[in-house]
XYZ file of N, CA and C in Angstrom:
831
model
N 64.680 -2.384 -17.118
C 63.884 -1.647 -16.192
C 64.602 -0.800 -15.195
N 65.668 -1.405 -14.658
C 66.542 -0.732 -13.655
C 67.176 0.461 -14.285
N 67.536 0.231 -15.510
C 68.223 1.426 -16.302
C 67.260 2.577 -16.442
N 65.976 2.301 -16.682
C 64.958 3.372 -16.880
C 64.759 4.115 -15.512
N 64.763 3.399 -14.480
C 64.575 4.065 -13.169
C 65.750 4.953 -12.815
N 66.998 4.395 -13.097
C 68.188 5.246 -12.907
C 68.126 6.511 -13.713
N 67.645 6.435 -14.959
C 67.548 7.566 -15.817
C 66.557 8.596 -15.283
N 65.406 8.146 -14.773
C 64.364 9.029 -14.210
C 64.883 9.756 -12.978
N 65.573 9.010 -12.098
C 66.149 9.605 -10.911
C 67.214 10.677 -11.201
N 68.023 10.366 -12.277
C 69.049 11.312 -12.612
C 68.396 12.628 -13.241
N 67.361 12.421 -14.045
C 66.616 13.625 -14.550
C 66.081 14.501 -13.491
N 65.437 13.897 -12.452
C 64.879 14.648 -11.368
C 65.895 15.375 -10.600
N 67.070 14.782 -10.403
C 68.192 15.458 -9.651
C 68.650 16.652 -10.427
N 68.728 16.557 -11.821
C 69.155 17.691 -12.595
C 68.157 18.792 -12.617
N 66.898 18.512 -12.577
C 65.805 19.557 -12.559
C 65.560 20.176 -11.289
N 65.906 19.523 -10.192
C 65.578 19.984 -8.855
C 66.032 21.467 -8.563
N 67.278 21.779 -8.845
C 67.674 23.260 -8.592
C 66.907 24.224 -9.422
N 66.644 23.817 -10.666
C 65.854 24.748 -11.560
C 64.437 25.017 -11.018
N 63.778 23.956 -10.528
C 62.412 24.094 -9.954
C 62.396 24.892 -8.719
N 63.426 24.715 -7.849
C 63.505 25.409 -6.604
C 63.657 26.945 -6.808
N 64.362 27.284 -7.925
C 64.608 28.687 -8.178
C 63.440 29.339 -8.869
N 62.426 28.596 -9.162
C 61.223 29.214 -9.791
C 61.252 29.087 -11.297
N 62.221 28.263 -11.882
C 62.217 28.121 -13.349
C 62.889 29.284 -13.991
N 62.728 29.342 -15.253
C 63.395 30.334 -16.074
C 62.584 31.605 -16.053
N 61.387 31.632 -15.385
C 60.475 32.840 -15.418
C 61.075 33.848 -14.571
N 60.265 34.952 -14.400
C 60.762 36.095 -13.598
C 60.718 35.875 -12.139
N 60.473 36.959 -11.383
C 60.518 36.987 -9.905
C 59.444 36.005 -9.368
N 59.691 35.413 -8.152
C 58.709 34.536 -7.605
C 57.417 35.261 -7.283
N 56.305 34.462 -7.364
C 55.021 35.013 -7.023
C 54.381 35.846 -8.208
N 55.054 35.726 -9.411
C 54.466 36.603 -10.476
C 54.259 35.663 -11.680
N 53.074 35.658 -12.244
C 52.758 34.884 -13.418
C 52.952 35.728 -14.626
N 53.716 35.307 -15.648
C 53.976 36.151 -16.843
C 53.065 35.715 -17.991
N 52.411 36.705 -18.585
C 51.510 36.437 -19.742
C 51.253 37.715 -20.433
N 50.578 37.717 -21.480
C 50.186 38.918 -22.199
C 49.010 39.595 -21.479
N 48.785 40.926 -21.688
C 47.755 41.660 -21.068
C 46.419 41.022 -21.314
N 46.043 40.860 -22.626
C 44.748 40.279 -22.945
C 44.963 39.277 -24.046
N 44.587 38.017 -23.760
C 44.653 36.986 -24.731
C 43.411 36.122 -24.428
N 43.467 34.939 -24.884
C 42.340 33.982 -24.602
C 42.399 33.412 -23.213
N 43.413 33.668 -22.496
C 43.618 33.109 -21.133
C 43.771 34.132 -20.088
N 43.643 33.787 -18.855
C 43.820 34.691 -17.695
C 45.149 35.315 -17.716
N 45.220 36.661 -17.560
C 46.502 37.335 -17.489
C 46.963 37.484 -16.029
N 47.831 38.388 -15.809
C 48.341 38.600 -14.507
C 47.232 38.936 -13.511
N 47.157 38.140 -12.496
C 46.123 38.373 -11.419
C 46.806 39.017 -10.227
N 45.887 39.514 -9.371
C 46.450 40.061 -8.094
C 46.808 38.935 -7.220
N 48.051 38.816 -6.917
C 48.650 37.686 -6.119
C 49.446 38.228 -4.943
N 49.591 37.492 -3.938
C 50.363 37.885 -2.796
C 51.886 37.791 -3.190
N 52.595 38.661 -2.649
C 54.030 38.587 -2.939
C 54.599 37.394 -2.207
N 55.286 36.569 -2.914
C 55.832 35.381 -2.223
C 57.257 35.723 -1.699
N 57.552 35.412 -0.418
C 58.840 35.682 0.068
C 59.913 35.037 -0.662
N 61.063 35.625 -0.945
C 62.151 34.937 -1.671
C 62.672 33.840 -0.882
N 63.254 32.825 -1.644
C 63.994 31.766 -0.952
C 65.237 32.346 -0.237
N 65.737 31.515 0.691
C 66.851 32.052 1.497
C 68.018 32.519 0.692
N 68.340 31.842 -0.476
C 69.477 32.159 -1.206
C 69.210 33.071 -2.347
N 68.019 33.773 -2.364
C 67.665 34.656 -3.476
C 67.522 36.108 -2.981
N 67.675 37.043 -3.879
C 67.464 38.447 -3.620
C 66.068 38.797 -3.984
N 65.333 39.525 -3.165
C 63.914 39.911 -3.459
C 63.984 41.202 -4.336
N 63.738 41.095 -5.600
C 63.748 42.216 -6.515
C 62.358 42.665 -6.946
N 61.299 42.101 -6.294
C 59.956 42.530 -6.662
C 59.689 43.973 -6.275
N 58.927 44.771 -7.097
C 58.765 46.195 -6.825
C 57.940 46.524 -5.585
N 58.352 47.463 -4.786
C 57.666 47.845 -3.662
C 57.581 49.402 -3.680
N 56.432 50.011 -3.681
C 56.316 51.442 -3.753
C 56.851 52.148 -2.494
N 57.676 53.146 -2.705
C 58.378 53.763 -1.520
C 57.327 54.420 -0.628
N 56.348 55.030 -1.191
C 55.340 55.798 -0.359
C 54.079 55.104 -0.099
N 54.079 53.817 -0.387
C 52.784 53.017 -0.164
C 51.612 53.413 -1.014
N 51.965 53.833 -2.307
C 50.947 54.205 -3.226
C 50.950 53.170 -4.397
N 49.786 52.898 -4.864
C 49.672 51.880 -5.907
C 50.155 52.395 -7.264
N 50.353 53.641 -7.452
C 50.614 54.201 -8.756
C 51.991 53.732 -9.335
N 52.900 53.250 -8.462
C 54.223 52.805 -8.875
C 54.216 51.341 -9.392
N 53.153 50.665 -9.233
C 53.089 49.272 -9.586
C 52.339 49.033 -10.870
N 52.693 47.998 -11.670
C 51.931 47.729 -12.947
C 50.526 47.365 -12.615
N 49.601 47.819 -13.471
C 48.215 47.696 -13.185
C 47.804 46.279 -12.993
N 48.326 45.375 -13.844
C 47.866 43.922 -13.833
C 48.626 43.156 -12.775
N 49.505 43.851 -11.989
C 50.117 43.215 -10.759
C 49.193 43.533 -9.628
N 48.594 44.720 -9.652
C 47.639 45.218 -8.559
C 46.256 44.611 -8.674
N 45.807 44.486 -9.945
C 44.436 44.237 -10.238
C 44.300 42.777 -10.916
N 43.105 42.386 -11.108
C 42.793 41.218 -11.838
C 42.569 41.547 -13.256
N 43.293 41.116 -14.229
C 43.093 41.459 -15.684
C 42.600 40.151 -16.302
N 41.458 40.222 -16.830
C 40.741 38.964 -17.447
C 40.071 39.344 -18.742
N 40.758 38.918 -19.893
C 40.151 39.147 -21.160
C 39.336 40.412 -21.323
N 39.941 41.504 -21.512
C 39.314 42.870 -21.788
C 38.609 43.453 -20.537
N 38.763 42.778 -19.381
C 38.190 43.301 -18.138
C 39.267 43.550 -17.140
N 39.151 44.636 -16.407
C 40.190 44.936 -15.363
C 39.403 45.197 -14.004
N 39.762 44.389 -13.000
C 39.150 44.526 -11.725
C 40.154 45.043 -10.714
N 39.921 46.253 -10.275
C 40.806 46.934 -9.253
C 39.877 47.319 -8.058
N 39.584 46.385 -7.213
C 38.673 46.711 -6.086
C 39.413 46.528 -4.821
N 39.295 47.534 -3.912
C 39.896 47.562 -2.632
C 41.442 47.247 -2.728
N 42.078 47.988 -3.589
C 43.501 47.704 -3.862
C 44.352 48.124 -2.728
N 45.260 47.360 -2.366
C 46.263 47.608 -1.350
C 47.687 47.535 -2.033
N 48.543 48.491 -1.860
C 48.345 49.852 -1.239
C 47.333 50.656 -1.955
N 47.019 51.757 -1.279
C 45.817 52.629 -1.763
C 45.982 53.056 -3.247
N 44.826 52.926 -3.917
C 44.829 53.414 -5.285
C 44.191 54.755 -5.246
N 44.922 55.781 -5.581
C 44.404 57.213 -5.481
C 44.164 57.768 -6.780
N 44.440 57.145 -7.920
C 44.149 57.653 -9.238
C 43.805 56.476 -10.184
N 43.167 56.837 -11.295
C 42.824 55.740 -12.281
C 44.088 55.119 -12.781
N 44.261 53.827 -12.767
C 45.437 53.130 -13.186
C 45.566 53.232 -14.744
N 46.777 52.989 -15.193
C 47.062 52.936 -16.690
C 46.468 51.633 -17.099
N 45.546 51.682 -18.128
C 44.825 50.530 -18.650
C 45.406 49.963 -19.901
N 45.376 48.675 -20.049
C 45.746 48.069 -21.329
C 44.811 48.634 -22.425
N 45.286 48.779 -23.643
C 44.520 49.550 -24.693
C 43.188 48.833 -25.078
N 43.132 47.484 -24.853
C 41.947 46.757 -25.270
C 40.865 46.668 -24.251
N 41.062 47.362 -23.118
C 40.143 47.281 -21.981
C 38.728 47.736 -22.403
N 37.680 46.845 -22.054
C 36.353 47.161 -22.361
C 35.583 47.398 -21.067
N 35.997 46.808 -19.981
C 35.250 46.815 -18.661
C 36.236 47.193 -17.585
N 35.950 48.260 -16.937
C 36.816 48.611 -15.779
C 36.008 48.666 -14.491
N 36.394 47.943 -13.495
C 35.756 48.015 -12.209
C 36.784 48.441 -11.185
N 36.702 49.727 -10.722
C 37.630 50.267 -9.800
C 36.921 50.752 -8.512
N 36.158 49.831 -7.904
C 35.313 50.214 -6.841
C 36.013 50.180 -5.445
N 35.563 50.928 -4.494
C 36.156 50.802 -3.120
C 37.629 51.090 -3.063
N 37.973 52.282 -3.632
C 39.306 52.726 -3.604
C 39.357 54.124 -3.119
N 40.465 54.840 -3.312
C 40.606 56.225 -2.800
C 40.950 57.204 -3.911
N 40.300 56.982 -5.089
C 40.600 57.877 -6.232
C 39.913 59.177 -5.989
N 40.629 60.259 -6.122
C 40.172 61.637 -5.758
C 39.650 62.417 -7.038
N 40.309 62.266 -8.116
C 39.983 63.054 -9.283
C 40.066 62.249 -10.535
N 39.230 62.564 -11.598
C 39.291 61.968 -12.960
C 39.824 63.008 -13.888
N 40.971 62.716 -14.464
C 41.565 63.660 -15.386
C 41.220 63.425 -16.877
N 41.357 64.440 -17.692
C 41.016 64.288 -19.134
C 41.825 63.070 -19.724
N 43.088 62.878 -19.405
C 43.843 61.869 -20.003
C 43.692 60.457 -19.426
N 42.838 60.311 -18.433
C 42.817 59.008 -17.805
C 42.320 57.828 -18.708
N 41.317 58.263 -19.641
C 40.784 57.287 -20.547
C 40.976 57.670 -21.983
N 41.890 58.563 -22.195
C 42.089 59.149 -23.520
C 42.330 58.172 -24.639
N 43.066 57.175 -24.355
C 43.452 56.248 -25.492
C 42.735 54.849 -25.372
N 41.738 54.802 -24.551
C 41.021 53.529 -24.326
C 39.640 53.622 -25.001
N 39.626 53.704 -26.319
C 38.335 53.890 -27.099
C 37.464 52.648 -27.034
N 37.927 51.548 -26.504
C 37.172 50.258 -26.444
C 36.270 50.179 -25.204
N 36.386 51.121 -24.325
C 35.685 50.943 -23.038
C 34.125 51.088 -23.238
N 33.502 50.037 -22.647
C 31.942 49.976 -22.686
C 31.382 50.188 -21.324
N 32.167 49.889 -20.216
C 31.638 50.092 -18.887
C 32.706 50.525 -17.962
N 32.357 51.590 -17.170
C 33.283 52.117 -16.204
C 32.528 52.085 -14.824
N 33.006 51.457 -13.813
C 32.428 51.495 -12.480
C 33.435 52.061 -11.502
N 33.176 53.280 -10.965
C 34.018 53.941 -9.982
C 33.300 54.105 -8.683
N 32.387 53.269 -8.369
C 31.580 53.356 -7.183
C 32.506 53.367 -5.909
N 32.059 54.157 -4.956
C 32.702 54.193 -3.601
C 34.180 54.527 -3.661
N 34.461 55.660 -4.229
C 35.774 56.259 -4.166
C 35.664 57.595 -3.388
N 36.583 58.471 -3.653
C 36.559 59.808 -3.011
C 36.575 60.931 -4.059
N 35.950 60.587 -5.203
C 35.987 61.570 -6.332
C 35.234 62.782 -6.101
N 35.875 63.885 -6.107
C 35.175 65.191 -5.937
C 35.193 66.062 -7.195
N 35.989 65.553 -8.166
C 36.159 66.470 -9.402
C 36.348 65.576 -10.591
N 35.682 65.847 -11.659
C 35.910 65.183 -12.966
C 36.083 66.238 -14.058
N 37.174 66.241 -14.749
C 37.399 67.244 -15.803
C 36.433 66.951 -16.920
N 35.976 68.089 -17.588
C 34.887 67.970 -18.516
C 35.228 66.965 -19.725
N 36.421 66.841 -20.154
C 36.746 65.984 -21.246
C 37.138 64.561 -20.869
N 36.914 64.137 -19.658
C 37.276 62.916 -19.157
C 36.692 61.695 -19.977
N 35.422 61.862 -20.312
C 34.650 60.744 -20.996
C 34.407 61.153 -22.493
N 35.021 62.142 -22.978
C 34.632 62.729 -24.291
C 35.027 61.787 -25.423
N 36.145 61.035 -25.272
C 36.595 60.209 -26.445
C 36.347 58.700 -26.142
N 35.123 58.407 -25.652
C 34.726 57.045 -25.380
C 33.422 56.741 -26.223
N 33.573 56.494 -27.488
C 32.385 56.355 -28.351
C 31.510 55.136 -28.029
N 32.129 54.179 -27.362
C 31.374 52.846 -27.045
C 30.819 52.702 -25.632
N 31.120 53.793 -24.817
C 30.759 53.708 -23.415
C 29.248 53.676 -23.204
N 28.765 52.604 -22.568
C 27.276 52.429 -22.333
C 26.891 52.600 -20.874
N 27.761 52.130 -19.993
C 27.427 52.155 -18.595
C 28.485 52.895 -17.773
N 28.035 53.859 -16.933
C 28.918 54.593 -16.132
C 28.355 54.706 -14.693
N 29.105 54.368 -13.693
C 28.685 54.429 -12.345
C 29.685 55.292 -11.617
N 29.150 56.384 -10.962
C 29.906 57.320 -10.210
C 29.336 57.365 -8.752
N 28.591 56.326 -8.435
C 27.795 56.337 -7.086
C 28.746 56.367 -5.887
N 28.282 56.894 -4.855
C 28.976 56.876 -3.632
C 30.342 57.598 -3.656
N 30.275 58.801 -4.185
C 31.520 59.648 -4.220
C 31.177 61.008 -3.660
N 31.908 62.055 -4.013
C 31.736 63.401 -3.454
C 31.557 64.441 -4.528
N 30.915 64.077 -5.534
C 30.748 64.981 -6.717
C 29.799 66.165 -6.435
N 30.105 67.371 -6.821
C 29.271 68.505 -6.727
C 28.767 68.968 -8.111
N 29.380 68.495 -9.114
C 28.904 68.744 -10.490
C 29.267 67.569 -11.386
N 28.390 67.482 -12.447
C 28.673 66.410 -13.423
C 29.411 66.957 -14.629
N 30.247 66.081 -15.214
C 31.002 66.454 -16.489
C 30.097 66.223 -17.640
N 30.623 66.545 -18.849
C 29.906 66.190 -20.033
C 29.913 64.651 -20.193
N 28.812 64.010 -20.560
C 28.667 62.641 -20.649
C 28.644 62.104 -22.118
N 29.164 60.924 -22.398
C 29.134 60.405 -23.738
C 27.723 60.073 -24.216
N 27.470 60.262 -25.507
C 26.166 60.163 -26.055
C 25.564 58.805 -26.055
N 26.300 57.779 -25.998
C 25.692 56.457 -26.106
C 25.375 55.752 -24.775
N 25.491 56.455 -23.674
C 25.214 55.864 -22.368
C 23.756 55.306 -22.347
N 23.664 54.082 -21.878
C 22.429 53.533 -21.584
C 22.040 53.477 -20.086
N 23.116 53.579 -19.199
C 22.812 53.536 -17.842
C 23.813 54.499 -17.162
N 23.296 55.435 -16.354
C 24.194 56.361 -15.516
C 23.768 56.444 -14.110
N 24.751 56.216 -13.161
C 24.462 56.139 -11.748
C 25.299 57.189 -11.025
N 24.706 58.183 -10.396
C 25.398 59.111 -9.601
C 24.682 59.243 -8.204
N 24.125 58.144 -7.729
C 23.508 58.133 -6.444
C 24.477 58.477 -5.321
N 24.043 59.060 -4.302
C 24.892 59.230 -3.082
C 26.114 60.037 -3.314
N 25.889 61.295 -3.928
C 26.882 62.250 -4.066
C 26.483 63.546 -3.424
N 27.022 64.654 -3.822
C 26.710 66.055 -3.237
C 26.179 66.909 -4.308
N 25.490 66.379 -5.270
C 25.038 67.140 -6.493
C 23.895 68.092 -6.100
N 24.035 69.311 -6.506
C 22.928 70.312 -6.410
C 22.518 70.692 -7.835
N 21.394 71.296 -7.980
C 20.929 71.661 -9.291
C 21.877 72.515 -10.119
N 22.631 73.407 -9.409
C 23.619 74.209 -10.178
C 24.774 73.411 -10.667
N 24.952 72.196 -10.204
C 26.074 71.327 -10.619
C 25.586 70.373 -11.676
N 24.243 70.347 -12.056
C 23.756 69.504 -13.009
C 23.000 70.370 -14.048
N 23.489 70.507 -15.221
C 22.847 71.394 -16.219
C 21.511 70.813 -16.597
N 20.571 71.692 -16.803
C 19.133 71.232 -17.187
C 19.266 70.343 -18.425
N 20.161 70.553 -19.231
C 20.275 69.805 -20.527
C 21.353 68.650 -20.477
N 21.809 68.338 -19.289
C 22.964 67.379 -19.097
C 22.617 66.038 -19.737
N 21.375 65.668 -19.760
C 21.114 64.307 -20.291
C 20.213 64.362 -21.595
N 20.070 65.581 -22.085
C 19.076 65.790 -23.204
C 19.575 65.045 -24.502
N 20.903 64.919 -24.716
C 21.444 64.358 -25.947
C 21.644 62.872 -25.807
N 21.386 62.321 -24.596
C 21.624 60.868 -24.350
C 20.358 60.128 -24.788
N 20.344 59.906 -26.094
C 19.012 59.369 -26.622
C 18.884 57.860 -26.429
N 19.963 57.222 -25.940
C 19.831 55.861 -25.685
C 19.723 55.558 -24.151
N 19.689 56.557 -23.352
C 19.695 56.408 -21.885
C 18.401 55.752 -21.491
N 18.534 54.624 -20.710
C 17.352 53.895 -20.236
C 17.206 53.947 -18.705
N 18.369 54.024 -17.928
C 18.363 54.014 -16.513
C 19.137 55.187 -15.997
N 18.478 56.019 -15.195
C 19.127 57.246 -14.684
C 18.944 57.298 -13.189
N 20.029 57.307 -12.452
C 19.974 57.161 -10.908
C 20.662 58.406 -10.372
N 19.896 59.275 -9.710
C 20.432 60.481 -9.063
C 19.889 60.636 -7.680
N 19.600 59.510 -7.065
C 19.053 59.524 -5.670
C 20.122 59.955 -4.592
N 19.532 60.430 -3.522
C 20.428 60.809 -2.359
C 21.444 61.817 -2.761
N 20.966 62.893 -3.336
C 21.797 64.086 -3.567
C 21.143 65.313 -2.970
N 21.443 66.444 -3.530
C 20.865 67.741 -2.996
C 20.203 68.590 -4.061
N 19.698 67.898 -5.041
C 19.140 68.597 -6.206
C 17.771 69.263 -5.870
N 17.513 70.448 -6.461
C 16.261 71.158 -6.147
C 15.305 71.088 -7.287
N 15.697 70.506 -8.490
C 14.816 70.535 -9.641
C 15.113 69.242 -10.442
N 14.199 68.839 -11.271
C 14.305 67.718 -12.184
C 14.924 68.170 -13.501
N 16.069 67.557 -13.943
C 16.635 67.975 -15.247
C 15.774 67.414 -16.334
N 16.077 67.864 -17.565
C 15.333 67.269 -18.706
C 15.631 65.750 -18.868
N 14.595 65.006 -19.044
C 14.685 63.568 -19.139
C 14.550 63.086 -20.498
N 15.483 62.405 -21.036
C 15.406 61.947 -22.469
C 14.181 60.905 -22.700
N 13.694 60.768 -23.896
C 12.593 60.051 -24.218
C 12.641 58.569 -23.845
N 13.786 58.027 -24.016
C 13.965 56.560 -23.772
C 14.140 56.081 -22.382
N 14.237 57.004 -21.445
C 14.464 56.617 -20.078
C 13.230 55.767 -19.566
N 13.588 54.666 -18.953
C 12.557 53.818 -18.369
C 12.588 53.889 -16.813
N 13.751 54.017 -16.237
C 13.825 54.079 -14.747
C 14.528 55.413 -14.317
N 13.839 56.166 -13.519
C 14.396 57.423 -13.078
C 14.270 57.462 -11.513
N 15.420 57.501 -10.877
C 15.478 57.629 -9.364
C 15.935 58.962 -8.985
N 15.040 59.714 -8.256
C 15.350 61.095 -7.781
C 15.047 61.116 -6.342
N 14.854 60.064 -5.648
C 14.434 60.001 -4.258
C 15.475 60.664 -3.334
N 15.061 61.222 -2.262
C 15.881 61.784 -1.243
C 16.788 62.926 -1.751
N 16.142 63.915 -2.478
C 16.813 65.143 -2.868
C 16.071 66.288 -2.189
N 16.155 67.486 -2.742
C 15.543 68.637 -2.185
C 14.533 69.256 -3.216
N 13.955 68.421 -4.043
C 13.037 68.926 -5.070
C 11.727 69.335 -4.476
N 11.335 70.633 -4.718
C 10.193 71.215 -4.184
C 8.959 71.356 -5.079
N 9.230 71.436 -6.374
C 8.097 71.462 -7.357
C 8.439 70.907 -8.670
N 7.412 70.661 -9.475
C 7.554 70.210 -10.846
C 6.479 70.900 -11.625
N 6.475 70.768 -12.964
C 5.450 71.392 -13.812
C 5.129 70.408 -14.934
N 4.134 70.799 -15.737
C 3.624 69.947 -16.786
C 4.728 69.586 -17.794
N 5.724 70.409 -17.914
C 6.803 70.102 -18.884
C 7.873 69.244 -18.304
N 7.846 68.906 -17.046
C 8.853 68.118 -16.455
C 8.976 66.714 -17.100
N 7.749 66.106 -17.265
C 7.695 64.786 -17.881
C 6.786 64.815 -19.150
N 5.856 65.710 -19.225
C 4.895 65.789 -20.376
C 5.161 66.998 -21.176
N 4.206 67.437 -22.027
C 4.320 68.588 -22.825
C 3.050 69.493 -22.706
N 3.234 70.697 -22.307
C 2.108 71.569 -22.107
C 1.476 71.940 -23.378
N 2.193 71.906 -24.502
C 1.644 72.330 -25.831
C 1.130 71.066 -26.656
N 1.121 69.928 -26.021
C 0.679 68.692 -26.754
C -0.055 67.730 -25.767
N -1.384 67.869 -25.827
C -2.233 67.078 -24.894
C -2.281 65.602 -25.377
N -1.841 65.240 -26.539
C -1.821 63.843 -26.985
C -0.458 63.140 -26.828
N 0.452 63.850 -26.216
C 1.829 63.291 -26.059
C 1.839 62.200 -24.983
N 2.475 61.171 -25.268
C 2.613 60.052 -24.254
C 4.054 59.655 -24.009
N 4.323 59.133 -22.894
C 5.642 58.601 -22.568
C 5.522 57.140 -22.049
N 5.353 56.240 -22.934
C 5.163 54.821 -22.507
C 6.451 54.184 -21.867
N 7.577 54.733 -22.312
C 8.850 54.116 -21.783
C 9.096 54.356 -20.314
N 8.601 55.485 -19.798
C 8.953 55.860 -18.418
C 8.022 55.084 -17.430
N 8.446 53.928 -16.955
C 7.678 53.082 -16.184
C 8.057 53.103 -14.664
N 9.081 53.779 -14.205
C 9.405 53.915 -12.825
C 10.004 55.294 -12.538
N 9.385 56.099 -11.729
C 9.873 57.352 -11.272
C 9.728 57.481 -9.781
N 10.893 57.614 -9.148
C 10.876 57.710 -7.670
C 11.195 59.127 -7.266
N 10.207 59.730 -6.541
C 10.351 61.076 -6.011
C 10.110 61.164 -4.540
N 10.160 59.959 -3.858
C 9.879 59.854 -2.406
C 11.136 60.489 -1.733
N 10.825 61.053 -0.544
C 11.959 61.621 0.234
C 12.253 63.005 -0.206
N 11.416 63.646 -0.993
C 11.557 65.086 -1.385
C 10.471 65.909 -0.735
N 10.719 67.220 -0.503
C 9.679 68.100 0.097
C 8.679 68.501 -0.987
N 8.102 67.544 -1.600
C 7.258 67.747 -2.793
C 5.941 66.949 -2.615
N 4.805 67.673 -2.671
C 3.434 66.987 -2.565
C 2.936 66.785 -3.967
N 3.052 65.523 -4.436
C 2.741 65.254 -5.875
C 1.326 65.537 -6.203
N 0.394 65.432 -5.211
C -1.036 65.650 -5.573
C -1.324 67.065 -6.070
N -0.419 67.980 -5.840
C -0.620 69.401 -6.290
C -0.357 69.553 -7.788
N 0.213 68.526 -8.468
C 0.537 68.599 -9.861
C 0.004 67.430 -10.694
N -1.318 67.288 -10.643
C -1.871 66.089 -11.323
C -1.665 66.134 -12.884
N -1.654 67.241 -13.469
C -1.483 67.373 -14.914
C -0.086 67.018 -15.323
N 0.881 66.966 -14.383
C 2.233 66.665 -14.718
C 2.512 65.248 -15.033
N 1.542 64.343 -14.807
C 1.705 62.935 -15.023
C 0.776 62.370 -16.051
N -0.005 63.164 -16.779
C -1.034 62.727 -17.674
C -0.472 61.923 -18.791
N 0.737 62.082 -19.214
C 1.317 61.381 -20.294
C 1.991 60.098 -19.998
N 1.997 59.756 -18.660
C 2.864 58.575 -18.164
C 1.884 57.391 -17.934
N 2.505 56.247 -18.047
C 1.752 54.961 -17.693
C 1.566 54.787 -16.284
N 2.430 55.216 -15.445
C 2.349 54.980 -14.007
C 2.555 56.340 -13.264
N 2.011 56.364 -12.035
C 2.252 57.607 -11.170
C 3.623 57.538 -10.542
N 4.320 58.633 -10.350
C 5.566 58.587 -9.591
C 5.346 58.113 -8.126
N 6.368 57.483 -7.647
C 6.347 57.049 -6.242
C 6.807 58.327 -5.416
N 6.035 58.666 -4.448
C 6.305 59.768 -3.585
C 5.178 60.198 -2.637
N 5.226 61.407 -2.115
C 4.269 61.843 -1.104
C 3.128 62.560 -1.881
N 1.890 62.102 -1.588
C 0.702 62.741 -2.186
C -0.147 63.539 -1.189
N 0.197 63.555 -0.003
C -0.522 64.347 0.995
C 0.334 64.650 2.187
């Protein structure tokens, strides 16, 4: 028994220096793993100060910008999802993503522009959430090569025009931007045959764009829309046409008196929300 205890104590003494130095892994404060596996990958962690007898070799951006740091050191990477919210130091551009990324959440940052190449090689993306950044420009081809993208949120930014959107979108949110009608083509959503939820509230639009057949929820409140016509939601050349899918239309907060256009809603199951007198 005494011999076993002595062997245990000796083993602990031999292991102690190795444990104090952080083991055979890399720099302190960093967990090493693959980008995407069945387990949690690199998460956003605080930089651990080096021990007194160690040199601190962990990367620090010279200008205080997040672009010099690996994405999964700044963000939380969890099985095909990347969470980059309120990143410090400031994130001013879309980070380089692992190729298997399906869900990107990069909210509450300071991203200014979306470039054509930002998502060029990430064909697995299904959802992109860029809410509450400083985005004022998106290049037209930025979302062109995303065949699986279903949900896109650009809410709470500074957009004055919309780029071309991928055809399989089911939900698009551009609430709280600076969009005017000249920045949103009348046919911008026409080919989005799977679109179910369209949010364009709190902008500066003067007209309603063409709404695809499958849209269920349409938010256009708090814009500058002054009039509509029978072809906005229905069809002037087809009195039997119905739109059973469109169950919520918000037009409140516009300089528009809806009671002036009763024929414009004949094909709908519900009346739009808005001012009637």
